[in-house]
XYZ file of C-alpha atoms in Angstrom:
745
model
C 16.192 37.922 -23.490
C 13.152 35.726 -23.962
C 12.041 37.986 -26.803
C 15.408 37.652 -28.539
C 15.293 33.887 -28.300
C 11.709 33.899 -29.613
C 12.595 35.966 -32.696
C 15.759 33.990 -33.336
C 13.804 30.770 -33.305
C 11.224 32.168 -35.754
C 13.970 33.341 -38.130
C 15.649 29.971 -37.967
C 12.545 28.294 -39.345
C 11.541 31.022 -41.853
C 11.252 29.862 -45.470
C 14.149 31.045 -47.720
C 11.717 32.158 -50.448
C 10.351 35.001 -48.287
C 10.949 38.448 -49.802
C 12.660 41.159 -47.795
C 9.336 43.019 -47.530
C 7.567 39.837 -46.460
C 10.249 39.091 -43.890
C 9.991 42.617 -42.521
C 6.202 42.337 -42.236
C 6.596 38.991 -40.526
C 9.086 40.430 -38.055
C 6.791 43.351 -37.225
C 3.908 40.947 -36.644
C 6.030 38.656 -34.491
C 7.454 41.588 -32.561
C 3.972 42.921 -31.833
C 2.791 39.510 -30.703
C 5.869 38.789 -28.605
C 5.670 42.179 -26.904
C 2.011 41.612 -26.065
C 2.866 38.224 -24.569
C 5.695 39.787 -22.592
C 3.385 42.516 -21.306
C 0.739 40.002 -20.199
C 3.371 38.026 -18.342
C 4.687 40.959 -16.324
C 5.442 39.817 -12.782
C 2.822 40.234 -10.070
C 3.776 41.337 -6.570
C 5.192 38.581 -4.357
C 2.975 37.367 -1.535
C 4.000 39.076 1.726
C 4.030 35.677 3.467
C 5.731 32.803 1.641
C 5.692 29.821 3.983
C 7.227 26.358 3.734
C 5.397 23.709 5.759
C 7.566 20.781 6.884
C 6.716 17.721 8.934
C 8.851 17.696 12.065
C 10.030 14.090 12.480
C 13.285 14.108 14.491
C 13.202 10.301 14.748
C 13.617 10.221 10.944
C 15.366 13.491 10.017
C 18.163 14.874 12.181
C 18.272 18.454 13.378
C 21.302 18.994 11.145
C 19.224 17.939 8.137
C 16.447 20.323 9.157
C 18.983 23.146 9.274
C 19.946 22.223 5.706
C 16.296 22.467 4.667
C 16.082 25.852 6.367
C 19.080 27.019 4.334
C 17.395 25.742 1.166
C 14.180 27.582 2.047
C 16.051 30.831 2.649
C 17.837 30.443 -0.694
C 14.406 30.154 -2.340
C 13.207 33.354 -0.641
C 10.676 31.848 1.766
C 10.148 33.947 4.884
C 8.156 31.598 7.132
C 8.752 28.029 8.322
C 5.798 26.014 9.631
C 6.771 22.886 11.564
C 4.053 20.242 11.708
C 4.667 18.534 15.027
C 1.990 15.793 15.021
C 0.014 13.671 12.613
C -2.130 10.651 11.835
C 0.541 7.964 12.007
C 3.410 9.555 13.906
C 4.293 12.567 16.000
C 7.414 14.497 16.925
C 6.365 14.415 20.562
C 4.049 12.777 23.069
C 2.122 14.010 26.066
C 3.621 11.837 28.756
C 1.625 13.366 31.597
C -0.750 16.324 31.921
C 1.099 19.546 31.141
C 4.267 17.869 29.891
C 5.489 16.935 26.406
C 8.509 14.839 25.459
C 10.089 14.889 21.997
C 11.066 11.756 20.124
C 14.802 11.412 19.407
C 15.510 15.027 20.322
C 15.134 17.443 23.219
C 13.240 20.643 23.888
C 16.564 22.485 23.944
C 17.445 21.216 20.454
C 14.024 22.237 19.119
C 14.528 25.723 20.591
C 17.928 25.881 18.884
C 16.246 24.968 15.598
C 13.751 27.817 16.052
C 16.626 30.217 16.739
C 18.477 28.982 13.648
C 15.431 29.559 11.467
C 14.820 33.025 12.910
C 18.433 34.140 12.423
C 18.357 32.801 8.854
C 15.331 34.974 8.056
C 12.419 32.537 8.512
C 9.642 33.155 11.004
C 9.101 29.815 12.794
C 5.531 28.663 13.405
C 4.309 25.409 14.929
C 1.292 23.441 13.760
C -0.272 21.612 16.712
C -3.106 19.106 16.361
C -5.824 20.420 18.653
C -8.842 18.513 17.250
C -8.389 15.070 15.764
C -5.309 13.106 14.615
C -4.313 12.904 18.266
C -3.838 9.201 18.967
C -0.120 9.433 18.159
C 0.512 12.248 20.669
C -0.890 10.470 23.755
C 1.675 8.217 25.421
C 0.780 4.645 26.279
C 1.420 5.272 29.976
C -1.024 8.192 30.013
C -3.594 6.183 28.092
C -3.207 3.278 30.526
C -4.015 5.642 33.369
C -6.974 7.128 31.480
C -8.246 4.488 29.021
C -11.294 6.584 28.081
C -9.191 9.595 27.085
C -9.370 8.714 23.378
C -12.453 7.912 21.339
C -11.985 4.375 20.110
C -12.189 3.612 16.372
C -12.278 7.299 15.486
C -11.730 8.043 11.820
C -8.383 9.422 10.655
C -5.953 9.221 13.530
C -8.132 9.248 16.615
C -9.390 12.096 18.783
C -9.581 13.103 22.411
C -12.796 12.130 24.150
C -14.135 15.563 25.015
C -16.773 14.142 27.294
C -14.140 12.487 29.518
C -13.424 14.104 32.870
C -10.247 13.783 34.874
C -10.513 13.114 38.619
C -10.401 16.859 39.344
C -13.397 17.430 37.022
C -11.501 19.100 34.185
C -11.912 18.004 30.566
C -9.265 16.920 28.043
C -8.909 20.426 26.637
C -8.029 21.943 29.992
C -5.699 19.091 30.956
C -4.096 18.152 27.615
C -4.696 20.591 24.740
C -4.252 24.069 26.210
C -1.173 23.140 28.307
C 0.233 21.487 25.168
C -0.045 24.811 23.338
C 1.750 26.526 26.214
C 4.543 23.958 26.060
C 5.209 24.818 22.434
C 4.941 28.553 23.034
C 7.538 28.226 25.805
C 10.034 26.764 23.309
C 10.364 30.239 21.752
C 11.896 31.629 24.940
C 11.821 35.404 25.355
C 10.896 35.941 21.676
C 7.204 35.132 21.659
C 5.683 33.669 18.483
C 3.441 35.887 16.368
C 1.488 32.947 14.922
C 0.474 29.394 15.728
C -1.308 27.021 13.354
C -4.180 25.141 14.979
C -4.370 21.647 13.500
C -8.091 21.274 12.770
C -8.002 19.554 9.389
C -9.732 16.291 8.432
C -11.280 16.015 11.873
C -12.860 12.658 12.755
C -16.464 13.817 12.939
C -17.575 10.464 14.307
C -15.541 11.206 17.442
C -16.928 14.733 17.645
C -20.468 13.446 17.300
C -19.882 10.883 20.058
C -18.603 13.572 22.430
C -21.332 16.030 21.413
C -24.082 13.547 22.233
C -22.536 12.814 25.610
C -22.328 16.547 26.345
C -25.874 17.282 25.176
C -24.858 19.566 22.305
C -24.475 19.386 18.523
C -21.418 18.490 16.466
C -20.970 21.958 14.884
C -21.438 23.737 18.213
C -18.875 21.503 19.911
C -16.401 21.952 17.054
C -16.752 25.738 17.194
C -16.477 25.842 20.976
C -13.183 23.919 20.908
C -11.741 26.312 18.335
C -13.001 29.302 20.317
C -11.197 28.050 23.418
C -7.909 27.691 21.519
C -8.319 31.064 19.818
C -9.086 32.815 23.106
C -6.065 31.130 24.669
C -3.737 32.383 21.922
C -5.195 35.869 21.599
C -4.776 36.397 25.342
C -1.028 35.905 24.756
C -0.861 38.183 21.712
C -0.584 35.305 19.217
C -2.517 35.292 15.939
C -4.233 31.939 15.315
C -3.994 30.293 11.888
C -6.528 27.548 11.219
C -7.182 25.025 8.451
C -10.346 25.761 6.490
C -11.469 22.386 5.142
C -13.973 21.519 7.873
C -15.999 24.637 7.026
C -16.444 23.752 3.346
C -19.151 21.808 1.564
C -20.855 21.518 -1.772
C -23.974 22.634 0.097
C -22.643 26.186 -0.074
C -23.586 26.421 -3.752
C -27.339 26.411 -3.104
C -29.719 28.432 -0.940
C -30.554 26.805 2.360
C -26.968 25.994 3.326
C -27.554 27.502 6.770
C -24.532 29.842 6.957
C -25.520 33.264 8.242
C -24.334 36.180 6.139
C -23.353 34.171 3.067
C -25.115 34.054 -0.278
C -24.809 30.733 -2.089
C -21.953 30.588 -4.587
C -22.594 28.109 -7.436
C -18.843 27.839 -8.019
C -18.343 26.042 -4.693
C -18.813 22.542 -5.988
C -17.159 20.585 -3.238
C -15.182 20.763 -0.035
C -11.978 19.027 0.984
C -13.999 17.461 3.760
C -16.702 16.322 1.351
C -16.742 12.877 2.928
C -17.996 14.600 6.046
C -19.915 17.703 5.031
C -21.762 16.889 1.806
C -23.943 14.059 3.026
C -27.285 14.815 4.615
C -26.972 11.706 6.756
C -23.443 12.153 8.132
C -22.670 14.503 11.033
C -21.337 17.815 9.746
C -19.165 20.664 10.965
C -20.314 23.068 8.245
C -22.581 25.094 10.548
C -19.771 25.606 13.062
C -19.066 28.797 11.111
C -22.154 30.357 12.734
C -20.684 29.819 16.195
C -17.080 30.962 15.629
C -15.983 34.027 17.578
C -13.179 36.446 16.660
C -13.204 35.593 12.966
C -11.574 38.945 12.238
C -8.560 37.841 14.281
C -8.090 34.391 12.660
C -6.139 33.567 9.496
C -7.538 30.711 7.403
C -5.159 28.290 5.728
C -7.309 27.237 2.778
C -5.803 24.021 1.419
C -6.490 22.707 -2.055
C -4.001 20.343 -3.613
C -5.425 20.097 -7.132
C -6.267 22.398 -9.990
C -9.677 23.516 -8.758
C -12.707 23.700 -11.011
C -11.892 25.857 -14.048
C -8.814 27.097 -12.180
C -10.953 28.826 -9.536
C -10.833 28.497 -5.760
C -14.074 30.127 -4.563
C -13.516 29.006 -0.972
C -11.108 31.955 -0.774
C -14.024 34.288 -1.504
C -16.195 32.445 1.018
C -13.707 32.894 3.857
C -13.120 36.525 2.931
C -16.875 37.136 2.919
C -17.121 35.565 6.372
C -14.755 38.228 7.716
C -11.551 36.372 8.543
C -8.383 38.383 9.140
C -6.735 36.883 6.060
C -6.816 33.797 3.839
C -3.594 32.023 2.899
C -3.734 29.587 0.015
C -2.106 26.247 0.735
C -0.723 23.850 -1.869
C 1.062 20.508 -2.123
C 2.983 18.775 -4.928
C 0.695 19.299 -7.940
C 2.501 21.909 -10.037
C -0.623 22.969 -11.938
C -2.451 23.336 -8.637
C 0.314 25.521 -7.178
C 0.331 27.719 -10.274
C -3.445 28.196 -10.525
C -4.047 28.666 -6.797
C -1.213 31.208 -6.487
C -2.672 33.214 -9.352
C -6.213 33.109 -7.939
C -5.098 34.017 -4.417
C -3.041 36.906 -5.772
C -6.042 38.318 -7.641
C -8.094 38.069 -4.447
C -5.511 39.976 -2.412
C -4.518 37.106 -0.120
C -1.620 37.945 2.150
C 0.193 34.627 2.000
C 0.729 31.193 0.488
C 1.889 27.992 2.161
C 3.764 25.203 0.380
C 3.241 21.913 2.189
C 5.505 18.890 1.826
C 3.991 16.550 4.448
C 5.528 13.068 4.281
C 7.454 14.032 1.126
C 9.887 15.616 3.555
C 11.086 12.191 4.659
C 9.316 9.187 3.001
C 11.791 7.456 0.644
C 9.278 6.508 -2.071
C 8.113 10.121 -2.595
C 10.952 12.262 -1.293
C 11.958 13.018 -4.888
C 9.012 15.463 -4.981
C 10.497 17.699 -2.305
C 13.001 19.658 -4.462
C 10.266 20.567 -6.974
C 7.855 21.590 -4.186
C 10.520 23.736 -2.532
C 11.683 25.298 -5.782
C 8.531 25.819 -7.839
C 6.176 26.943 -5.093
C 8.693 29.688 -4.416
C 8.686 30.678 -8.111
C 4.874 31.008 -8.096
C 4.714 32.681 -4.666
C 7.226 35.322 -5.795
C 5.552 35.821 -9.171
C 1.970 34.484 -9.300
C 1.705 35.286 -13.026
C 4.658 33.064 -13.942
C 3.712 30.641 -16.710
C 6.006 27.642 -17.286
C 6.536 26.195 -20.736
C 3.580 23.886 -21.302
C 5.558 21.106 -23.015
C 9.178 21.601 -21.919
C 10.296 18.193 -23.211
C 9.451 17.871 -26.885
C 10.702 14.296 -27.107
C 13.172 11.920 -25.527
C 14.709 8.558 -26.224
C 16.459 6.094 -23.911
C 18.043 3.216 -25.791
C 20.898 0.715 -25.734
C 21.754 1.368 -29.393
C 20.566 3.276 -32.465
C 18.635 0.186 -33.572
C 17.017 -0.602 -30.236
C 13.616 -2.179 -31.078
C 11.878 -1.055 -27.880
C 13.376 2.236 -26.659
C 11.813 4.281 -23.879
C 10.338 7.480 -25.341
C 8.118 10.360 -24.246
C 5.021 8.232 -24.960
C 6.094 4.691 -24.116
C 8.225 2.669 -21.734
C 11.194 0.651 -22.981
C 12.557 -2.883 -22.817
C 16.205 -3.892 -23.108
C 17.948 -7.285 -23.240
C 19.590 -8.803 -20.185
C 23.066 -8.094 -21.567
C 22.447 -4.321 -21.462
C 24.930 -2.424 -19.338
C 24.918 1.017 -20.923
C 21.981 3.171 -21.981
C 22.081 6.378 -23.988
C 19.679 9.246 -23.376
C 18.745 12.262 -25.435
C 15.922 14.764 -24.936
C 14.895 17.596 -27.238
C 13.679 20.619 -25.278
C 11.300 23.416 -26.165
C 13.292 26.127 -27.970
C 12.572 28.806 -25.359
C 14.179 26.791 -22.548
C 17.772 27.112 -21.379
C 18.496 24.310 -18.877
C 21.075 24.179 -16.151
C 22.096 21.429 -13.715
C 20.347 18.815 -15.874
C 20.433 15.246 -14.605
C 18.761 11.937 -15.402
C 17.921 9.832 -12.365
C 16.951 6.178 -12.229
C 15.556 4.113 -9.375
C 15.653 0.349 -9.066
C 12.075 -0.715 -8.285
C 13.370 -3.957 -6.749
C 15.064 -1.847 -4.075
C 12.616 -1.961 -1.170
C 13.659 1.417 0.237
C 12.749 3.153 -3.053
C 15.194 5.912 -2.160
C 18.281 4.751 -4.037
C 18.202 7.170 -6.970
C 21.290 7.039 -9.145
C 22.095 10.350 -10.804
C 23.732 10.839 -14.205
C 24.717 14.312 -15.459
C 23.444 15.449 -18.856
C 25.164 17.723 -21.365
C 23.266 20.483 -23.154
C 23.790 20.775 -26.906
C 22.761 24.399 -27.537
C 22.835 24.104 -31.314
C 20.286 21.268 -31.391
C 18.639 22.268 -28.112
C 19.141 18.778 -26.791
C 20.223 17.086 -23.566
C 22.408 14.006 -23.929
C 24.073 11.557 -21.595
C 24.723 7.920 -20.809
C 24.202 5.673 -17.819
C 25.814 2.459 -16.658
C 23.710 -0.284 -15.071
C 24.980 -2.660 -12.368
C 26.817 -5.731 -13.644
C 24.544 -8.027 -11.639
C 20.852 -7.264 -11.808
C 19.466 -10.320 -10.077
C 16.072 -11.756 -10.927
C 14.576 -10.678 -14.267
C 12.547 -8.835 -15.394
C 14.085 -5.867 -13.650
C 12.095 -2.604 -13.605
C 13.399 0.947 -13.270
C 11.729 4.300 -12.802
C 13.346 7.339 -14.351
C 13.258 11.085 -13.779
C 14.594 14.016 -15.768
C 15.304 17.139 -13.731
C 16.769 20.534 -14.589
C 16.392 24.221 -13.754
C 15.196 26.774 -16.292
C 18.007 29.298 -16.270
C 16.019 32.529 -16.543
C 13.314 31.820 -13.961
C 14.842 29.163 -11.697
C 11.778 26.992 -12.331
C 12.477 23.256 -11.924
C 11.362 20.969 -14.730
C 10.884 17.457 -13.385
C 9.416 14.538 -15.284
C 8.867 11.260 -13.435
C 8.075 8.026 -15.282
C 7.279 5.100 -12.984
C 8.525 1.596 -13.904
C 9.362 3.021 -17.303
C 11.997 0.659 -18.582
C 12.794 -2.965 -17.935
C 15.681 -5.352 -18.418
C 14.279 -8.679 -19.648
C 15.546 -12.056 -20.758
C 13.234 -11.968 -23.790
C 11.565 -9.227 -25.794
C 7.881 -8.626 -24.962
C 5.051 -9.670 -27.245
C 2.969 -7.133 -29.153
C -0.804 -7.335 -28.618
C -2.169 -7.362 -32.150
C -1.380 -5.664 -35.424
C -0.217 -2.086 -35.694
C -3.122 0.383 -35.584
C -1.771 3.827 -36.447
C -5.294 5.316 -36.530
C -5.871 4.449 -32.853
C -4.623 6.236 -29.784
C -4.084 2.814 -28.236
C -5.147 -0.745 -29.072
C -4.570 -4.245 -27.716
C -5.838 -7.494 -29.234
C -5.112 -10.629 -27.204
C -6.552 -13.148 -29.690
C -3.105 -14.470 -30.642
C -1.644 -14.381 -27.155
C -0.681 -17.540 -25.285
C -0.169 -18.135 -21.593
C 3.569 -17.530 -21.964
C 2.920 -14.033 -23.368
C 1.120 -13.077 -20.163
C 3.609 -14.825 -17.897
C 6.294 -12.477 -19.229
C 4.534 -9.806 -17.097
C 4.726 -7.121 -19.802
C 3.514 -6.681 -23.374
C 3.201 -3.871 -25.892
C -0.062 -2.270 -26.942
C -0.087 -0.599 -30.366
C -1.334 2.720 -31.751
C -0.150 6.310 -31.599
C 0.821 5.611 -27.965
C 2.673 2.273 -28.323
C 2.588 1.442 -24.659
C 4.504 -0.987 -22.481
C 1.718 -2.570 -20.413
C 2.387 -4.213 -17.047
C 0.627 -7.451 -16.056
C -0.341 -7.828 -12.392
C -1.688 -10.849 -10.547
C -5.171 -10.790 -9.050
C -5.880 -10.787 -5.333
C -9.516 -11.819 -5.278
C -10.860 -12.942 -1.948
C -12.775 -16.205 -1.884
C -11.373 -17.183 -5.293
C -9.362 -20.384 -5.602
C -5.720 -19.800 -6.609
C -6.057 -22.329 -9.440
C -6.961 -19.632 -11.964
C -4.260 -19.200 -14.562
C -3.621 -17.295 -17.800
C -5.885 -18.252 -20.673
C -4.897 -18.282 -24.327
C -6.415 -15.441 -26.356
C -7.756 -13.296 -23.490
C -6.651 -11.188 -20.568
C -8.056 -13.385 -17.798
C -8.945 -10.857 -15.122
C -9.796 -13.560 -12.632
C -6.057 -14.123 -12.594
C -4.433 -10.960 -13.884
C -5.015 -7.419 -15.088
C -2.955 -4.853 -16.937
C -1.954 -1.244 -16.463
C 0.444 1.325 -17.900
C 1.544 4.909 -17.554
C 0.579 6.516 -20.874
C 1.863 10.113 -20.765
C -0.233 12.474 -22.852
C -3.066 10.052 -23.675
C -5.681 11.716 -21.479
C -4.972 15.196 -22.843
C -5.374 13.858 -26.381
C -8.721 12.303 -25.470
C -9.884 15.549 -23.842
C -8.910 17.497 -26.954
C -9.917 15.163 -29.783
C -12.630 13.046 -28.160
C -12.635 9.267 -28.470
C -14.332 6.135 -29.727
C -13.659 3.307 -27.332
C -14.536 -0.318 -28.109
C -13.935 -3.078 -25.574
C -14.880 -6.760 -25.836
C -15.232 -8.726 -22.601
C -16.968 -11.592 -20.858
C -18.164 -11.804 -17.253
C -17.354 -15.255 -15.856
C -18.860 -14.945 -12.398
C -20.472 -12.560 -9.954
C -18.206 -10.140 -8.109
C -16.535 -11.657 -5.048
C -17.591 -10.430 -1.633
C -15.799 -7.309 -0.482
C -16.107 -3.617 0.348
C -16.298 -2.405 -3.252
C -19.569 -2.503 -5.175
C -17.910 -2.311 -8.565
C -15.013 -3.509 -10.672
C -13.318 -1.649 -13.507
C -13.366 -2.700 -17.130
C -11.176 0.279 -18.008
C -10.013 3.244 -15.959
C -8.122 6.457 -16.603
C -8.630 8.153 -13.280
C -10.752 7.726 -10.179
C -13.919 9.161 -8.591
C -12.795 12.778 -8.752
C -10.560 12.820 -11.849
C -10.657 11.409 -15.352
C -13.026 8.627 -16.448
C -13.921 5.042 -15.616
C -15.909 2.251 -17.255
C -17.257 0.095 -14.428
C -19.479 -2.896 -13.713
C -21.615 -2.795 -10.583
C -22.232 -5.754 -8.345
C -25.650 -6.182 -9.996
C -23.867 -6.328 -13.407
C -24.953 -2.839 -14.483
C -22.520 -1.127 -16.832
C -21.515 2.409 -15.764
C -19.599 5.120 -17.596
C -18.292 7.904 -15.369
C -16.735 11.286 -16.118
C -15.499 13.221 -13.076
C -16.504 16.729 -11.915
C -19.727 16.970 -13.880
C -22.730 17.354 -11.578
C -23.703 20.297 -9.382
C -21.795 18.931 -6.378
C -18.608 18.372 -8.388
C -19.307 14.660 -8.430
C -19.143 12.417 -11.488
C -21.828 12.105 -14.087
C -22.950 8.514 -14.568
C -24.234 7.006 -17.804
C -25.896 3.669 -17.102
C -26.755 0.839 -19.441
C -30.368 -0.292 -18.830
C -29.478 -3.877 -19.796
C -27.571 -6.094 -17.382
C -24.333 -7.709 -18.484
C -24.958 -11.415 -19.044
C -22.697 -14.065 -17.581
C -20.471 -16.228 -19.812
C -21.304 -14.365 -23.012
C -18.983 -12.171 -25.015
C -20.141 -8.553 -24.901
C -19.003 -5.438 -26.727
C -19.242 -2.034 -25.103
C -18.780 1.160 -27.089
C -18.115 4.587 -25.602
C -17.845 7.889 -27.434
C -16.853 11.372 -26.363
C -17.225 14.278 -28.756
C -14.139 16.447 -29.303
C -13.507 19.772 -27.656
C -15.403 22.456 -29.600
C -15.435 26.060 -28.329
C -18.897 27.162 -27.237
C -20.429 23.684 -27.347
C -21.291 21.199 -24.625
C -19.691 17.816 -25.029
C -21.637 14.606 -25.441
C -20.819 11.125 -24.222
C -22.510 7.862 -25.185
C -22.564 4.301 -23.873
C -23.809 1.271 -25.783
C -23.753 -2.407 -24.772
C -23.881 -4.751 -27.769
C -26.736 -3.673 -30.061
C -28.864 -2.236 -27.263
C -30.093 1.356 -27.269
C -27.336 3.945 -27.055
C -27.406 5.940 -23.840
C -26.580 9.617 -24.381
C -25.602 12.320 -21.901
C -24.525 15.907 -22.278
C -21.599 16.869 -20.062
C -22.477 20.124 -18.264
C -18.900 21.046 -17.313
C -15.639 21.145 -19.275
C -13.513 18.028 -18.846
C -10.317 18.797 -16.990
C -7.172 17.917 -18.939
C -5.674 16.984 -15.587
C -6.327 13.493 -14.236
C -3.167 13.290 -12.216
C -1.652 11.353 -15.129
C -3.578 8.408 -13.757
C -2.457 5.117 -15.291
C -4.589 3.290 -17.809
C -6.065 0.169 -16.199
C -7.567 -2.848 -17.989
C -9.633 -4.964 -15.628
C -8.447 -2.851 -12.698
C -8.759 0.701 -11.412
C -5.561 2.547 -10.617
C -5.386 5.678 -8.527
C -2.479 8.030 -9.016
C -1.007 9.404 -5.819
C 2.212 11.400 -5.746
C 3.654 9.424 -8.661
C 2.944 6.120 -6.991
C 0.120 4.057 -8.436
C -2.337 2.367 -6.127
C -4.518 -0.373 -7.539
C -8.057 -0.791 -6.306
C -9.476 -4.287 -5.889
C -11.321 -6.389 -6.850
C -10.387 -6.989 -10.452
C -12.988 -7.670 -13.074
C -14.526 -11.142 -12.592
C -14.107 -11.991 -16.230
C -11.972 -11.711 -19.354
C -11.044 -9.037 -21.895
C -10.244 -9.999 -25.478
C -9.546 -6.610 -27.065
C -9.665 -2.847 -26.589
C -9.375 0.076 -28.991
C -9.282 3.773 -28.169
C -9.505 5.930 -31.294
C -9.942 9.663 -31.850
C -13.573 10.664 -32.298
């Protein structure tokens, strides 16, 4: 069927002057090509274990709602359900006294009924129990009042049991709390004993481990391994296979000789570990060497979690754990669709026996719960067929407007603005010709709604002849205070595969009393440009403006939150005054264009004062990513200019290009950045130049990932993209920006 649609599309666009012989030759060529593509895309075997990992939060989600999610998982052909019972900020239960757990807003009987429901529906239920770290939420206040030293105070990431503490009878916290807690959960299964249990050992607060290790006269890795060994022995004695998170055994140190792991040859592809904040520093305590002290590795399954795209689409930690002799390695993903696709494919090639799709707080948190349907749906598509390849650009273009002559419509490359009288909006989206959508809807969310869960849904009609989705939406008659911002999301299923296409655009259109100003003249030769020389204070007070270029972008203006800075700062004519405000925007597709075509960036700015006191040692002039994705142009506290591209050095950390000349205060400066275009077989080159000073040149050793999480563009501020919610990083630039241009190289 796909082949027929492919040929039909080619014939539709064939030139009428083609001869019959030429058309026949063309068809033979196309048929050969299409058949080769079809052959390469032949389905791979499904993973034997296809698990859905859900956070168990009965105080937020009812048992009836969990049964609905079980039904959804069964419909998507999952065969295992992992229930995460505890966490950093909240837990489904608490240890009220030694050997006893009490559930929040539910009972043990109801949890047992949920396990039975899952089992009868065809899902094997498995609990995840936090056995090392993230344990503050599971200890009741009454128990902690009786034993105030039971938890390590100020432990990183959710607290941890004090393993050096002894109860009056001389037993430690593992004997009194952890092992009986495991037995409590095992007992919930009744006569049908569980085959698996997931030991929660991820993102362990190593500071707490180190504190306990010192008190016990041992080392951090030995203590970590001994705690796991105790849990593993406890489960194996009952015929239960332990599953364990793998992050605390990973480190960029594994890519060089001298890493200290017995029986493992350094793998240069292992550039980082999920626990890099713990295991890559020579100064910090580390759990890396705990691998040398683990027993029964051949009886333990590793859940190897990576939530991004990996370096070059590879996940060499899988090979590491297989080399170290574990029973199996199950790849574990989150909401990043590219990450799910690439990890499933890699794990399939390595013969992994399972994959786990995690949802974490996206199971229940209103601001991000819209991710859950795509996680549930698309992870299943990849787990059942790891070679599945979605259409790269499913949405060719779209337009949201109040009329045919709307001056500022929302499109696939730019947000939109509509007058306050607007009550109806019309939507149309042209899809890739190989897609056949079903159940297509457009959803909008009022960003002034504090719950961020009130998505309004509008059905869309599919015009097969033009391959277009169309529909209309009606806005509330009373909007309240203007400007009024909305996020929007297009969602539909691809009919042949069941794959869910979902495009989210945050704060993508606004209802305003007045049309926004445009920052400078049109610059069609630029990706993006903004010139504030003609702007007045009122232009900035409108809170939005338009940048020009090939990506004519609706930029948001945000107010500064500098510490120790008087609130008297205000907008300044002719400049973006970053002591008072900064600007950001979602610019879909911009980063991929830069990665492909290179760039020439020119930015004019002035530092007014030194950076205010705070935790950060830098401020951003311009950002399109963060430490581990994309690029940033920064100023250090000592006024050194820094250009950073992520994932470039041997430890998967950024490469830094530094200007040798300090930025002067109260003088206009021009910084120029270049990046050479993508050329097969050639290393890329980046340059940094401040004013007329010597150009600093660096060769980028690694390919630049086209994925930066669609991080927003920030001017005077760094934005971090997290699950389609942008998080700004303070402080802002202590100065002003007059113009910026980003052009192709």
